[in-house]
mmCIF file of C-alpha atoms and ligand atoms in Angstrom:
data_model
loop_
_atom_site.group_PDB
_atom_site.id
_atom_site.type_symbol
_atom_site.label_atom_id
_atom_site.label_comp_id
_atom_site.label_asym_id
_atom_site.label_seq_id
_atom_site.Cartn_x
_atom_site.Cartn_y
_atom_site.Cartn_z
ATOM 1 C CA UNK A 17 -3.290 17.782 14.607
ATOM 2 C CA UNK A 18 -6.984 17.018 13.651
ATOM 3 C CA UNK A 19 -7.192 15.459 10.177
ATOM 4 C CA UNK A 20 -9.800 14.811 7.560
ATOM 5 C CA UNK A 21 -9.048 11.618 5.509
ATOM 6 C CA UNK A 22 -11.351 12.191 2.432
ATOM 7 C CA UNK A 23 -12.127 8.007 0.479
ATOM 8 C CA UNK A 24 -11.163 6.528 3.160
ATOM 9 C CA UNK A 25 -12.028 2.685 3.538
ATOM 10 C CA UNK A 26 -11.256 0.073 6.291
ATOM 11 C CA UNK A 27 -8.248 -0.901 5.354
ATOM 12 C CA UNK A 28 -7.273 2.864 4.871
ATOM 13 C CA UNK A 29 -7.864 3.332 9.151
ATOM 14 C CA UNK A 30 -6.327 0.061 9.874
ATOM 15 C CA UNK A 31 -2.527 1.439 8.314
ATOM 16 C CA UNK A 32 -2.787 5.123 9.460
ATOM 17 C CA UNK A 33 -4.410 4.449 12.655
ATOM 18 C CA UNK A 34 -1.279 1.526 13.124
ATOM 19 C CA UNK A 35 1.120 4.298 11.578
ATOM 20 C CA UNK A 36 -0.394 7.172 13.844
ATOM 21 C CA UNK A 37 -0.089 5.447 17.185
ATOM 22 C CA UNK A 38 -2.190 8.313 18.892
ATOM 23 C CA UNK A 39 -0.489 11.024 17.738
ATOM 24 C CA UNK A 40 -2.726 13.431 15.794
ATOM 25 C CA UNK A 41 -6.477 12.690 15.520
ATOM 26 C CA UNK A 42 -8.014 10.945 12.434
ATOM 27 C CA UNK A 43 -11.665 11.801 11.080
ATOM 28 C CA UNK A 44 -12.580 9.186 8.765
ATOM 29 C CA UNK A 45 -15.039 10.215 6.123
ATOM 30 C CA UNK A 46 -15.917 7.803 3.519
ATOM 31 C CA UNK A 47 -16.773 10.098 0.596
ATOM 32 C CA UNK A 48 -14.413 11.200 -2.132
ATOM 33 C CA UNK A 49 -13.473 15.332 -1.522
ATOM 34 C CA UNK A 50 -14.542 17.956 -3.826
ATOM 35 C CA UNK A 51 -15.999 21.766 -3.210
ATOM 36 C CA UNK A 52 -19.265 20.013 -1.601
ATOM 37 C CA UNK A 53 -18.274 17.286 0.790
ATOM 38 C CA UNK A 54 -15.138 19.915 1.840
ATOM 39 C CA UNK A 55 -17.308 21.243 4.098
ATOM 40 C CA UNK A 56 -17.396 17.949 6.011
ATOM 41 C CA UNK A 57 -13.899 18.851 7.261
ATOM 42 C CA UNK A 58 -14.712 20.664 9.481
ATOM 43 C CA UNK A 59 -12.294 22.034 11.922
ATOM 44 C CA UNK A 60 -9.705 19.903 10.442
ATOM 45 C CA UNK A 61 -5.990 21.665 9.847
ATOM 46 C CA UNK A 62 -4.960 19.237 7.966
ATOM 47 C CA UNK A 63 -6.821 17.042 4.889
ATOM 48 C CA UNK A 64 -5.624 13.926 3.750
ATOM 49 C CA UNK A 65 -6.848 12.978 0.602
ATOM 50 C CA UNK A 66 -6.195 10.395 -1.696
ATOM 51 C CA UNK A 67 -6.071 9.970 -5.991
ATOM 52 C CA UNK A 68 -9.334 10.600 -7.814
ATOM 53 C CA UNK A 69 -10.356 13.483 -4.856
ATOM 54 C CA UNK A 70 -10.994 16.429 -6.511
ATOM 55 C CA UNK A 71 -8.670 19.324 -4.976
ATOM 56 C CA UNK A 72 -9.490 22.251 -7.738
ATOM 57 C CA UNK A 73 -9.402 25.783 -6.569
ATOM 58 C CA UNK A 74 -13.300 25.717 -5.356
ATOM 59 C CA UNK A 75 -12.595 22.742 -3.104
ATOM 60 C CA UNK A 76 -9.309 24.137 -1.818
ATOM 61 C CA UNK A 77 -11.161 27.307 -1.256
ATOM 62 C CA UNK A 78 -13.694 25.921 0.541
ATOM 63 C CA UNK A 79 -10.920 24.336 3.106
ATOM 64 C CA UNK A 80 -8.924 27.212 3.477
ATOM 65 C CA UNK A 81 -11.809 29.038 4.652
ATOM 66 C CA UNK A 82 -12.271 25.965 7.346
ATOM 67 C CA UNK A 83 -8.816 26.896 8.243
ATOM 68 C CA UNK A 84 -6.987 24.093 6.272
ATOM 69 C CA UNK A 85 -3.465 24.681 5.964
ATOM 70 C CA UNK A 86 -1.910 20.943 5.039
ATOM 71 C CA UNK A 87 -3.250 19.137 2.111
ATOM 72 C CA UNK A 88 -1.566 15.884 2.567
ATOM 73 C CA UNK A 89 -1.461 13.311 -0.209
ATOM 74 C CA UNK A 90 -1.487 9.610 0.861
ATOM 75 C CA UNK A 91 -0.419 8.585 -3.042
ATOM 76 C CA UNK A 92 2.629 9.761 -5.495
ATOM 77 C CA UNK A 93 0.868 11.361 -8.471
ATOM 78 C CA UNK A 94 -0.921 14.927 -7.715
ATOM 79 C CA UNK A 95 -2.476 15.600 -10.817
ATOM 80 C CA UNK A 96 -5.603 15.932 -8.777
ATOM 81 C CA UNK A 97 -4.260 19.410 -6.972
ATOM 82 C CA UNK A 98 -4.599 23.066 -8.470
ATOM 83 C CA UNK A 99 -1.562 23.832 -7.131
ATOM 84 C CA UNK A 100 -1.111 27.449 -8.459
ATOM 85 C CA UNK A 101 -4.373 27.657 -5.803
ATOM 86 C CA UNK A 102 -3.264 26.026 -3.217
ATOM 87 C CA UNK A 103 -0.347 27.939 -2.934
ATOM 88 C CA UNK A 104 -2.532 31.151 -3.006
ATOM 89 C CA UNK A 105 -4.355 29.978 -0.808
ATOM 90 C CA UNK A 106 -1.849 29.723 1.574
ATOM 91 C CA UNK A 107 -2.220 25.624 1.531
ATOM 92 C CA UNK A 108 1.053 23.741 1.495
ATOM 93 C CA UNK A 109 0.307 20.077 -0.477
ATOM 94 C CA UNK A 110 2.499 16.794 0.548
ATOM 95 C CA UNK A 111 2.558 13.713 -0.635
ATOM 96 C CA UNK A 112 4.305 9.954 -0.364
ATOM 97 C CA UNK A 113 7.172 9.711 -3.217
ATOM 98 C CA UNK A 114 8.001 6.903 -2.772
ATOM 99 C CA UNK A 115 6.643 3.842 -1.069
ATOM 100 C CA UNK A 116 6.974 0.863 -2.747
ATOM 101 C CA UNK A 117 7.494 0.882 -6.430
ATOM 102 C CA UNK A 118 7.947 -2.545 -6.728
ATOM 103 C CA UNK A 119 4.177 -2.766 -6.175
ATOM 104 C CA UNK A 120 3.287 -0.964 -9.000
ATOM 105 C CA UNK A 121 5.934 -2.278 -11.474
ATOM 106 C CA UNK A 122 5.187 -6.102 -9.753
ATOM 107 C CA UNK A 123 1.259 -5.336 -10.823
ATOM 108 C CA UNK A 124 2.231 -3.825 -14.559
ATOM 109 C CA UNK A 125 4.361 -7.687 -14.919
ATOM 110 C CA UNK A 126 1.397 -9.292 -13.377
ATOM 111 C CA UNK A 127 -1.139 -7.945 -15.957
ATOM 112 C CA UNK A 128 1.501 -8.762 -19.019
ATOM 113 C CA UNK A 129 1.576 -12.628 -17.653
ATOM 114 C CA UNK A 130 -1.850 -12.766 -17.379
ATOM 115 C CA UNK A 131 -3.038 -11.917 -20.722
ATOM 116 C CA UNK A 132 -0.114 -13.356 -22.597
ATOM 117 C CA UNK A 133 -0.714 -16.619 -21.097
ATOM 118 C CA UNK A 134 -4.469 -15.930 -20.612
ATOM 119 C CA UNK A 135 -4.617 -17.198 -17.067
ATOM 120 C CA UNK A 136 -8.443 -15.614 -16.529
ATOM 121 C CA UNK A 137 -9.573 -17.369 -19.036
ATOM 122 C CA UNK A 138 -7.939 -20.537 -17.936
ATOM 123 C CA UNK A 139 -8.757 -19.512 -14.595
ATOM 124 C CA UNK A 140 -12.556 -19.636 -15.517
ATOM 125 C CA UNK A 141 -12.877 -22.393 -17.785
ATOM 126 C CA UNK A 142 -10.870 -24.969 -14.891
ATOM 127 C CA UNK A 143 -13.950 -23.924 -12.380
ATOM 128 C CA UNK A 144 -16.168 -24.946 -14.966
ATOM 129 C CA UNK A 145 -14.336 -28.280 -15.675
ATOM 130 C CA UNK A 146 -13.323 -27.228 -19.327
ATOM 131 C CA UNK A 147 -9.777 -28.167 -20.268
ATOM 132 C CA UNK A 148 -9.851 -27.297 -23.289
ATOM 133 C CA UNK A 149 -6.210 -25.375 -24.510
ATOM 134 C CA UNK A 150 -7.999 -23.381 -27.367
ATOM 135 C CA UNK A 151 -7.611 -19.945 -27.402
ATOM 136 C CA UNK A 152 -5.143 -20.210 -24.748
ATOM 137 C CA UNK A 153 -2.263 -20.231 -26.927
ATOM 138 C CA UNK A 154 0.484 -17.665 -25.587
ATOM 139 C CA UNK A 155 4.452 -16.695 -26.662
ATOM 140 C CA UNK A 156 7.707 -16.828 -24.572
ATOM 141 C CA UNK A 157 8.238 -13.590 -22.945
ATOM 142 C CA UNK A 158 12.410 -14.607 -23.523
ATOM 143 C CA UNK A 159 13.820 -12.461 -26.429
ATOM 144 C CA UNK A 160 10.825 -10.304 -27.203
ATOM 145 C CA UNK A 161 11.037 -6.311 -26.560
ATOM 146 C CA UNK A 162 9.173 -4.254 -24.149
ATOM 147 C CA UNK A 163 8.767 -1.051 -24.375
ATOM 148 C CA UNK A 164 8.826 1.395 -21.445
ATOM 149 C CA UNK A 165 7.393 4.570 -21.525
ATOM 150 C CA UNK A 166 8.407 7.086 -17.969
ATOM 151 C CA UNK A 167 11.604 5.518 -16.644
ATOM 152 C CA UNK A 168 11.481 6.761 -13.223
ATOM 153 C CA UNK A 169 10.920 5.031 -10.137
ATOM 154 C CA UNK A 170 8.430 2.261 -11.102
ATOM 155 C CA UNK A 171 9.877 1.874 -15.016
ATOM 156 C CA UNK A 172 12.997 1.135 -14.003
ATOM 157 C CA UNK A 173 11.608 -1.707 -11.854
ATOM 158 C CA UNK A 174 9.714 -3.121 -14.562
ATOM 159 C CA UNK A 175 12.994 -2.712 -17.300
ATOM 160 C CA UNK A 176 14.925 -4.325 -14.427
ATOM 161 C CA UNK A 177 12.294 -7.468 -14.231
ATOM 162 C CA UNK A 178 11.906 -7.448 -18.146
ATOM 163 C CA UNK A 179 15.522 -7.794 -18.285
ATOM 164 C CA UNK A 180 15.362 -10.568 -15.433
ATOM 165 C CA UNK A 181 12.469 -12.479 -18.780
ATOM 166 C CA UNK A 182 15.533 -12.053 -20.847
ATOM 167 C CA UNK A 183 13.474 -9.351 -22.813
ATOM 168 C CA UNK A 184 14.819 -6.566 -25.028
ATOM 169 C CA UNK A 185 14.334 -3.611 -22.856
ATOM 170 C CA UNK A 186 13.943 -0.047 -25.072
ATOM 171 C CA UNK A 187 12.601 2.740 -23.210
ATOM 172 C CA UNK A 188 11.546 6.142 -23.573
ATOM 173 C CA UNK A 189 11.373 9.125 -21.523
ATOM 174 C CA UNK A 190 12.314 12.826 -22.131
ATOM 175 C CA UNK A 191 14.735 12.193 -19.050
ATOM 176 C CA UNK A 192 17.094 9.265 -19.748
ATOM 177 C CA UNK A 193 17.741 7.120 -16.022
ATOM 178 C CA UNK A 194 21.574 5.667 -16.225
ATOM 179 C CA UNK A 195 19.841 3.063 -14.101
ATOM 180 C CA UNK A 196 17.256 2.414 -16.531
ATOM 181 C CA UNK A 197 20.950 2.184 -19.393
ATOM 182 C CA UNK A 198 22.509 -0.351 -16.853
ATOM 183 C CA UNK A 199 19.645 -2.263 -16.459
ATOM 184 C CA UNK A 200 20.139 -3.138 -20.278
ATOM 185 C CA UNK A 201 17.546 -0.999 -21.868
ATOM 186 C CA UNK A 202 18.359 1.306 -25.028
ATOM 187 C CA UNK A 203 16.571 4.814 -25.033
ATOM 188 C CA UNK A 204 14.893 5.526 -28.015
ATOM 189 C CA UNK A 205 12.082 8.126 -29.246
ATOM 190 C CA UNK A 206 9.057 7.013 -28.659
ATOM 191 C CA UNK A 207 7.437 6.283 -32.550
ATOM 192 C CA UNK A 208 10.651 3.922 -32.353
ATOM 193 C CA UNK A 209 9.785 2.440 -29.090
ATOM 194 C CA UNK A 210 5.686 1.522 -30.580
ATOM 195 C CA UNK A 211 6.781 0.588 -33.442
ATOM 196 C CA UNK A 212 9.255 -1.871 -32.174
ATOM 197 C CA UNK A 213 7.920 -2.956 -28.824
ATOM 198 C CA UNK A 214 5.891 -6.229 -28.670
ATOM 199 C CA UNK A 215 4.697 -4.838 -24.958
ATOM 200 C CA UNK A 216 4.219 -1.225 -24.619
ATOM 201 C CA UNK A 217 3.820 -0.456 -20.804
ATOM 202 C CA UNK A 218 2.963 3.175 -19.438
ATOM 203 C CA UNK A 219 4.633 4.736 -16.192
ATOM 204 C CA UNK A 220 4.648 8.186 -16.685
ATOM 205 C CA UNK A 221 2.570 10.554 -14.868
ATOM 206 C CA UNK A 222 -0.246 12.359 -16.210
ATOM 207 C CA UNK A 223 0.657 15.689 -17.094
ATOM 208 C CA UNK A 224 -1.082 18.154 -20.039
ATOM 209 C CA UNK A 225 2.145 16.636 -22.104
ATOM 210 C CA UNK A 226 1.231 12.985 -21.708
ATOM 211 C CA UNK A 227 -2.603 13.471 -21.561
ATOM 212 C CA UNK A 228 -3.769 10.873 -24.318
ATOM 213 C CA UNK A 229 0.079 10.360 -25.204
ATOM 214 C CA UNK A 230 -1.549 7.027 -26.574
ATOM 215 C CA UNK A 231 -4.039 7.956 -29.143
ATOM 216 C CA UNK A 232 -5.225 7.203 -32.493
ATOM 217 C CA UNK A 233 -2.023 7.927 -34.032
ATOM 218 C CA UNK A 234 0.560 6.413 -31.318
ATOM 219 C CA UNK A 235 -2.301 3.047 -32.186
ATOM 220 C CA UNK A 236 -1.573 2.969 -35.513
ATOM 221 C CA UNK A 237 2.955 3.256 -34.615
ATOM 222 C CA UNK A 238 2.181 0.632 -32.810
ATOM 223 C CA UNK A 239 3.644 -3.192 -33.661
ATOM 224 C CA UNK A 240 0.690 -4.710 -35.189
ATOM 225 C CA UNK A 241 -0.963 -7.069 -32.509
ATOM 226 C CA UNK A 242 1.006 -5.681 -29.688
ATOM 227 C CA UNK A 243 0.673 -5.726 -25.973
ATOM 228 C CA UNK A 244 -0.700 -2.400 -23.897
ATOM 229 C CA UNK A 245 -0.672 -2.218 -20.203
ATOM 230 C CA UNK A 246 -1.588 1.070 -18.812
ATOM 231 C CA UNK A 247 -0.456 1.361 -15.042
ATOM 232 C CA UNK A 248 -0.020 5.042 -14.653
ATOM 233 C CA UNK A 249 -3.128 7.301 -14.960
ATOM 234 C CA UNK A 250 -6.329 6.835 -17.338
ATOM 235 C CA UNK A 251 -5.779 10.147 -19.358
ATOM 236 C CA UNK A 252 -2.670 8.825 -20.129
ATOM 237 C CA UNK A 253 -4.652 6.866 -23.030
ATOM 238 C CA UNK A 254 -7.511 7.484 -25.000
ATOM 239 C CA UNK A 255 -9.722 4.675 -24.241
ATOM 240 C CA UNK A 256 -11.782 4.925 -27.589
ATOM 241 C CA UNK A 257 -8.894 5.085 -29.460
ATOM 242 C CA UNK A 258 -7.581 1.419 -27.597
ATOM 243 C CA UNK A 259 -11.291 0.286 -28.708
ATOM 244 C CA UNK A 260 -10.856 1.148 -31.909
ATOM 245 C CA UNK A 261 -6.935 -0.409 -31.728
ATOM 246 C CA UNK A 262 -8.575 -3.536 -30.026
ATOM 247 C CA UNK A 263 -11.629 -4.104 -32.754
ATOM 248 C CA UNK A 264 -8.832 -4.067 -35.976
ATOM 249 C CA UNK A 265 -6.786 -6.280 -34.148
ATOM 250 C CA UNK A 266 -3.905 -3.139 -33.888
ATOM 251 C CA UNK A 267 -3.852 -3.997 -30.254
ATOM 252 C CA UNK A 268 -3.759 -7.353 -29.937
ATOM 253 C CA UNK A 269 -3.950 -7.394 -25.479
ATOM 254 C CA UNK A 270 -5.037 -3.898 -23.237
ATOM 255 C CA UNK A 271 -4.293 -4.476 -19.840
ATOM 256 C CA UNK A 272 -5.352 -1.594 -17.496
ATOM 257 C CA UNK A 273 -4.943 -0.632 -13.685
ATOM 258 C CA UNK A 274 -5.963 2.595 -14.951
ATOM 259 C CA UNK A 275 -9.526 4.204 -16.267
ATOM 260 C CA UNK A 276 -10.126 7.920 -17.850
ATOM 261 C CA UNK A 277 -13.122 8.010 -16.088
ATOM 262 C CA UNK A 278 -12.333 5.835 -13.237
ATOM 263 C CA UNK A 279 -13.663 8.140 -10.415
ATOM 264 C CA UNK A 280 -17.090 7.423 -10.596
ATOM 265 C CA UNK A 281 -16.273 3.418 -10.548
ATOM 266 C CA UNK A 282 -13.449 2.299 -8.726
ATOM 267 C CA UNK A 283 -12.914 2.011 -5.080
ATOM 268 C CA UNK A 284 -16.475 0.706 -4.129
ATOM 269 C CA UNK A 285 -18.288 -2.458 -4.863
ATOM 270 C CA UNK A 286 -20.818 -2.180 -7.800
ATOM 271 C CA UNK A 287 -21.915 -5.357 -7.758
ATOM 272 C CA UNK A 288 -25.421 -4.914 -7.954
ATOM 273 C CA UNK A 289 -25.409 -1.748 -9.764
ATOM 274 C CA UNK A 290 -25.844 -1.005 -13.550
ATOM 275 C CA UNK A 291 -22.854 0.489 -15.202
ATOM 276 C CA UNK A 292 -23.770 3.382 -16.946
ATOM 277 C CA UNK A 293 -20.098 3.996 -18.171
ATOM 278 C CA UNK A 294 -20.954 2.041 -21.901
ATOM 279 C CA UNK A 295 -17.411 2.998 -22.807
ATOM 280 C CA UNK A 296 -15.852 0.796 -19.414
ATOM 281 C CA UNK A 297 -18.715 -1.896 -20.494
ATOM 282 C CA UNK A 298 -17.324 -2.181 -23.869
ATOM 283 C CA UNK A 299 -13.669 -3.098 -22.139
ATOM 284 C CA UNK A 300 -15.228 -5.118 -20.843
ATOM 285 C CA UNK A 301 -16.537 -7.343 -23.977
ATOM 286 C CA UNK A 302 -12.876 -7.766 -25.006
ATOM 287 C CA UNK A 303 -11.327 -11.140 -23.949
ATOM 288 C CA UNK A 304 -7.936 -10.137 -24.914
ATOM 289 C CA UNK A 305 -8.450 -7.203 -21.809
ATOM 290 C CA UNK A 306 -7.314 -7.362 -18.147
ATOM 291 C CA UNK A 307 -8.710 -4.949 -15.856
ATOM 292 C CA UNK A 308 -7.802 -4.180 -12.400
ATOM 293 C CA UNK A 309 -9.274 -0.994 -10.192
ATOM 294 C CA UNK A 310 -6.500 1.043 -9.417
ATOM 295 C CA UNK A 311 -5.046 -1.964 -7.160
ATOM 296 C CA UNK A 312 -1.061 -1.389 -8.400
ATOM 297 C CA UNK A 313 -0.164 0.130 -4.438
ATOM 298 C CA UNK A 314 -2.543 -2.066 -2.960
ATOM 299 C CA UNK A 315 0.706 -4.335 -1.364
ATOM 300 C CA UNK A 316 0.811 -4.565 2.660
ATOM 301 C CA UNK A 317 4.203 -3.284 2.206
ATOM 302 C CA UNK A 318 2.842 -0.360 0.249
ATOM 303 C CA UNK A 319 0.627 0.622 2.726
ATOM 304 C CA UNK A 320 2.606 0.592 5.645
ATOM 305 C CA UNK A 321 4.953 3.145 4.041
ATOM 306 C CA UNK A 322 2.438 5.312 2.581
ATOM 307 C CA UNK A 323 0.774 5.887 6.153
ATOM 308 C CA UNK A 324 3.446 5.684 7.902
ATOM 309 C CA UNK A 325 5.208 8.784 5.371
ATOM 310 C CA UNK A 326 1.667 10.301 5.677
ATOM 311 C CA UNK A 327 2.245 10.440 9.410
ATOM 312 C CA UNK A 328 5.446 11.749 8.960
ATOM 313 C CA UNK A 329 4.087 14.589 6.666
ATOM 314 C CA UNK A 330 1.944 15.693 9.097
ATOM 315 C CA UNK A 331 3.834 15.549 12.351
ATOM 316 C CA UNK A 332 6.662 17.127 11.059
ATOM 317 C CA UNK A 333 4.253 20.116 9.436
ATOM 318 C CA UNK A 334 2.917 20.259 13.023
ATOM 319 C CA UNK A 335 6.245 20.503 14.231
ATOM 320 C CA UNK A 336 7.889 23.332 11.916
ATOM 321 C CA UNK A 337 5.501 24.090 9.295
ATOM 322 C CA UNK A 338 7.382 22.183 6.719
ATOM 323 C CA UNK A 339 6.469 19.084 5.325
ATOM 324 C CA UNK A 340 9.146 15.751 4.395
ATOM 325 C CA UNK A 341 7.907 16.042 0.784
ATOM 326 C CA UNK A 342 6.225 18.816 -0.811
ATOM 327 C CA UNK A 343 4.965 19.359 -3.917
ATOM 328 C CA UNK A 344 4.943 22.826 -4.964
ATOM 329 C CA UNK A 345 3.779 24.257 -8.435
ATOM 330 C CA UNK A 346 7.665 25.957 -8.217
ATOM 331 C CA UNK A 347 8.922 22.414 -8.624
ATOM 332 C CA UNK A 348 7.094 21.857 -11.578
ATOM 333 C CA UNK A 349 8.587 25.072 -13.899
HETATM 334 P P1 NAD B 10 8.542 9.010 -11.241
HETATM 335 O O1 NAD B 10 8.328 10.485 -11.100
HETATM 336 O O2 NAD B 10 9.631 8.355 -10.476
HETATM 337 O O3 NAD B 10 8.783 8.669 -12.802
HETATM 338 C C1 NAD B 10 8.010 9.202 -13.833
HETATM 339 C C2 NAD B 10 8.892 9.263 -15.059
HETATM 340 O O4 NAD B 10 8.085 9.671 -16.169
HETATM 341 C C3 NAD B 10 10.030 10.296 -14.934
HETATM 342 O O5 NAD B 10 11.271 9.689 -15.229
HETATM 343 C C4 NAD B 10 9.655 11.350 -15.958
HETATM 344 O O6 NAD B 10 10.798 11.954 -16.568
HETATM 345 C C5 NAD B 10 8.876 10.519 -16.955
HETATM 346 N N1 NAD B 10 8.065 11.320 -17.870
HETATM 347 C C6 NAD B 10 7.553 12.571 -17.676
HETATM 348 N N2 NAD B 10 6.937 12.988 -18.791
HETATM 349 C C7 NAD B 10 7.073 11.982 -19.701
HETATM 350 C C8 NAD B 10 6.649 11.829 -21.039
HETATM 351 N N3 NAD B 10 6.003 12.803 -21.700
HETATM 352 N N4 NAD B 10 6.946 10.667 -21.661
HETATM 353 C C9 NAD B 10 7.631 9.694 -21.035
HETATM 354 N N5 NAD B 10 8.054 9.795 -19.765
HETATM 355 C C10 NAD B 10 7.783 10.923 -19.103
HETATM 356 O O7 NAD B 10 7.153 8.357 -10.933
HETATM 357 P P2 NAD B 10 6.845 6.838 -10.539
HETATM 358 O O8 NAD B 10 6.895 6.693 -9.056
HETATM 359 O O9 NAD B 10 7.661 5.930 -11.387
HETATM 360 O O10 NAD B 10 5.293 6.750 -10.938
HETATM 361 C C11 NAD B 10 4.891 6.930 -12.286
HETATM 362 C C12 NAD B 10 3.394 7.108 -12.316
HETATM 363 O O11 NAD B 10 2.768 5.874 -11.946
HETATM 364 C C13 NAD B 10 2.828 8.126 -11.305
HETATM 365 O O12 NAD B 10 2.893 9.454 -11.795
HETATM 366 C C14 NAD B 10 1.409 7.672 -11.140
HETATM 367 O O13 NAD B 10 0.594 8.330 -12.089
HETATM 368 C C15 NAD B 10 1.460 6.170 -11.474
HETATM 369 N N6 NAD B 10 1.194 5.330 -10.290
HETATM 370 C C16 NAD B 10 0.205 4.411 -10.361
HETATM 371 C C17 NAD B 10 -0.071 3.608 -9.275
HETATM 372 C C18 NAD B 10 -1.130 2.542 -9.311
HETATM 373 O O14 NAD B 10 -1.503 2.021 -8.255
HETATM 374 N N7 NAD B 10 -1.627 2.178 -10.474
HETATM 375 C C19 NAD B 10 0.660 3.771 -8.086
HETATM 376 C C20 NAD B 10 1.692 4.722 -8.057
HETATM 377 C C21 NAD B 10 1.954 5.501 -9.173
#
């Protein structure tokens, strides 16, 4: 099968071209997809596309008319699909599960270590020969409470390594996970979980219910001085409101893999580019905030699985016109 693989990068070839082994054929084009660069697929039957591509009716349009009949996600969340249109259009949408949570949840630990014990600050000040503890001064993870918000696949990781801290685990989530209850944690609603969660950390996906779930309001629930990470998907906060939270002190550390308007700034080197985005630059004035681009997947583990489930996707669509795992806008009524 000939595919288009919309954002791709270098290291994107190097796992599906390992996964792929020859099978189907792999056009590589750099630029993120939307109803203009759709046309560069060509006479592609398949499209694999990845999280901040734009597949809204136009664009889906545009590769239907190519003849596109597989729209195969190389990621978990598909927020980024009309999928009403794509199944009018006759388009059937895949995407990868599953491939390593412990990635993600590993990442969302990674960026509650760092800015409790402010190790890139540290980090920075030991390059410049400045020992100096001040303002490094962090707490015991042991016996405080995180809060998890979305307990499926990658919260229940990061209750599980909370637990592991010896934290008190309370989570929320409009579907309880037994796992999640033997894993320690105690479901609770979520003004209880703010309100009584020295870390708050986001895993749900972004839907129109948890679009800016974490506003104003949910700031002001919050513990005073709390801990925010934000793993899941920007929209799942509203990033003025954290400024706000940040400048009274409400939110006392923001650590985010994720960014509302992250599309027209991760996944490419801006280096020696001016960032227009004043909202990102003022994130970025805060020393109490961690960023990361979108890096959570980013294991070698990860990758292998997601190209090699990609592959899998599209072989066995080949094969019988069904794909391993579909997402379908029947699945989500
Ligand atoms: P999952 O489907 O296994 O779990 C999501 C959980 O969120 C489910 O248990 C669901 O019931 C719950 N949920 C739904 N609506 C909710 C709400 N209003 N409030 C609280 N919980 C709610 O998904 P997962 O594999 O654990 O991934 C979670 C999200 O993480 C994905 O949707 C994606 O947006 C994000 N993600 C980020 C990265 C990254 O690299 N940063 C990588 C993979 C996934």
């Amino acid at each position: 099968m000939r595919v288009a693989v919309f954002s791709s990068k270098p290291y994107d070839r190097d796992f599906l071209d390992a996964a792929n082994n020859g099978r189907h054929v792999f056009v590589y084009i750099e630029p993120r997809l939307d109803a203009y660069t759709a046309y560069a697929a060509n006479d592609a039957q398949a499209v694999c596309a990845f999280v901040n591509d734009h597949l809204d009716a136009q664009t889906l349009d545009v590769l239907a008319r190519q003849g596109v009949r597989l729209v195969t996600l190389r990621c978990a969340g598909f927020n980024q699909v009309d999928l009403a249109a794509a199944k009018s259009l006759g388009i059937t949408v895949a995407r990868v599960p599953e491939y390593s949570p412990h990635s993600v949840a590993e990442h969302a630990v990674a960026l509650m270590l760092t800015l409790n014990r402010k190790i890139h600050r540290a980090s920075a000040r030991v390059r410049e020969g400045n020992f100096s503890l001040d303002g490094l001064l962090g707490f015991d993870m042991h016996r405080k409470t995180v809060g998890v918000v979305g307990t499926g696949k990658i919260g229940l990781i990061v209750a599980r390594i909370m637990a592991g801290f010896g934290c008190k685990v309370l989570a929320y989530d409009p579907y309880p996970n037994a796992d999640c209850v033997a894993a320690g944690a105690s479901y609770v609603t979520l003004p209880e979980l703010l309100c009584g969660s020295d870390i708050v950390s986001l895993h749900c996906p972004l839907t129109p219910d948890t679009h800016h779930l974490i506003d104003e309001a949910a700031v002001r629930q919050m513990r005073h001085g709390a801990m925010l990470i934000n793993i899941s998907r920007g929209a799942v906060v509203d990033t003025r409101a954290l400024i706000r939270g940040l400048k009274s002190g409400a939110i006392g550390s923001l650590g985010l893999d994720v960014y509302e308007e992250e599309e027209n700034l991760f996944f490419q080197d801006l280096s020696n580019t001016l960032i227009n985005d004043d909202v990102f630059a003022r994130l970025l004035t805060f020393p109490n905030v961690v960023i990361t681009g979108h890096q959570g997947f980013f294991t070698e583990d990860a990758m292998t699985e997601i190209a090699k489930v990609t592959v899998e996707n599209i072989t066995q669509f080949e094969e019988t016109g069904l794909v391993l795992y579909p997402v379908s806008v029947e699945r989500l009524v």
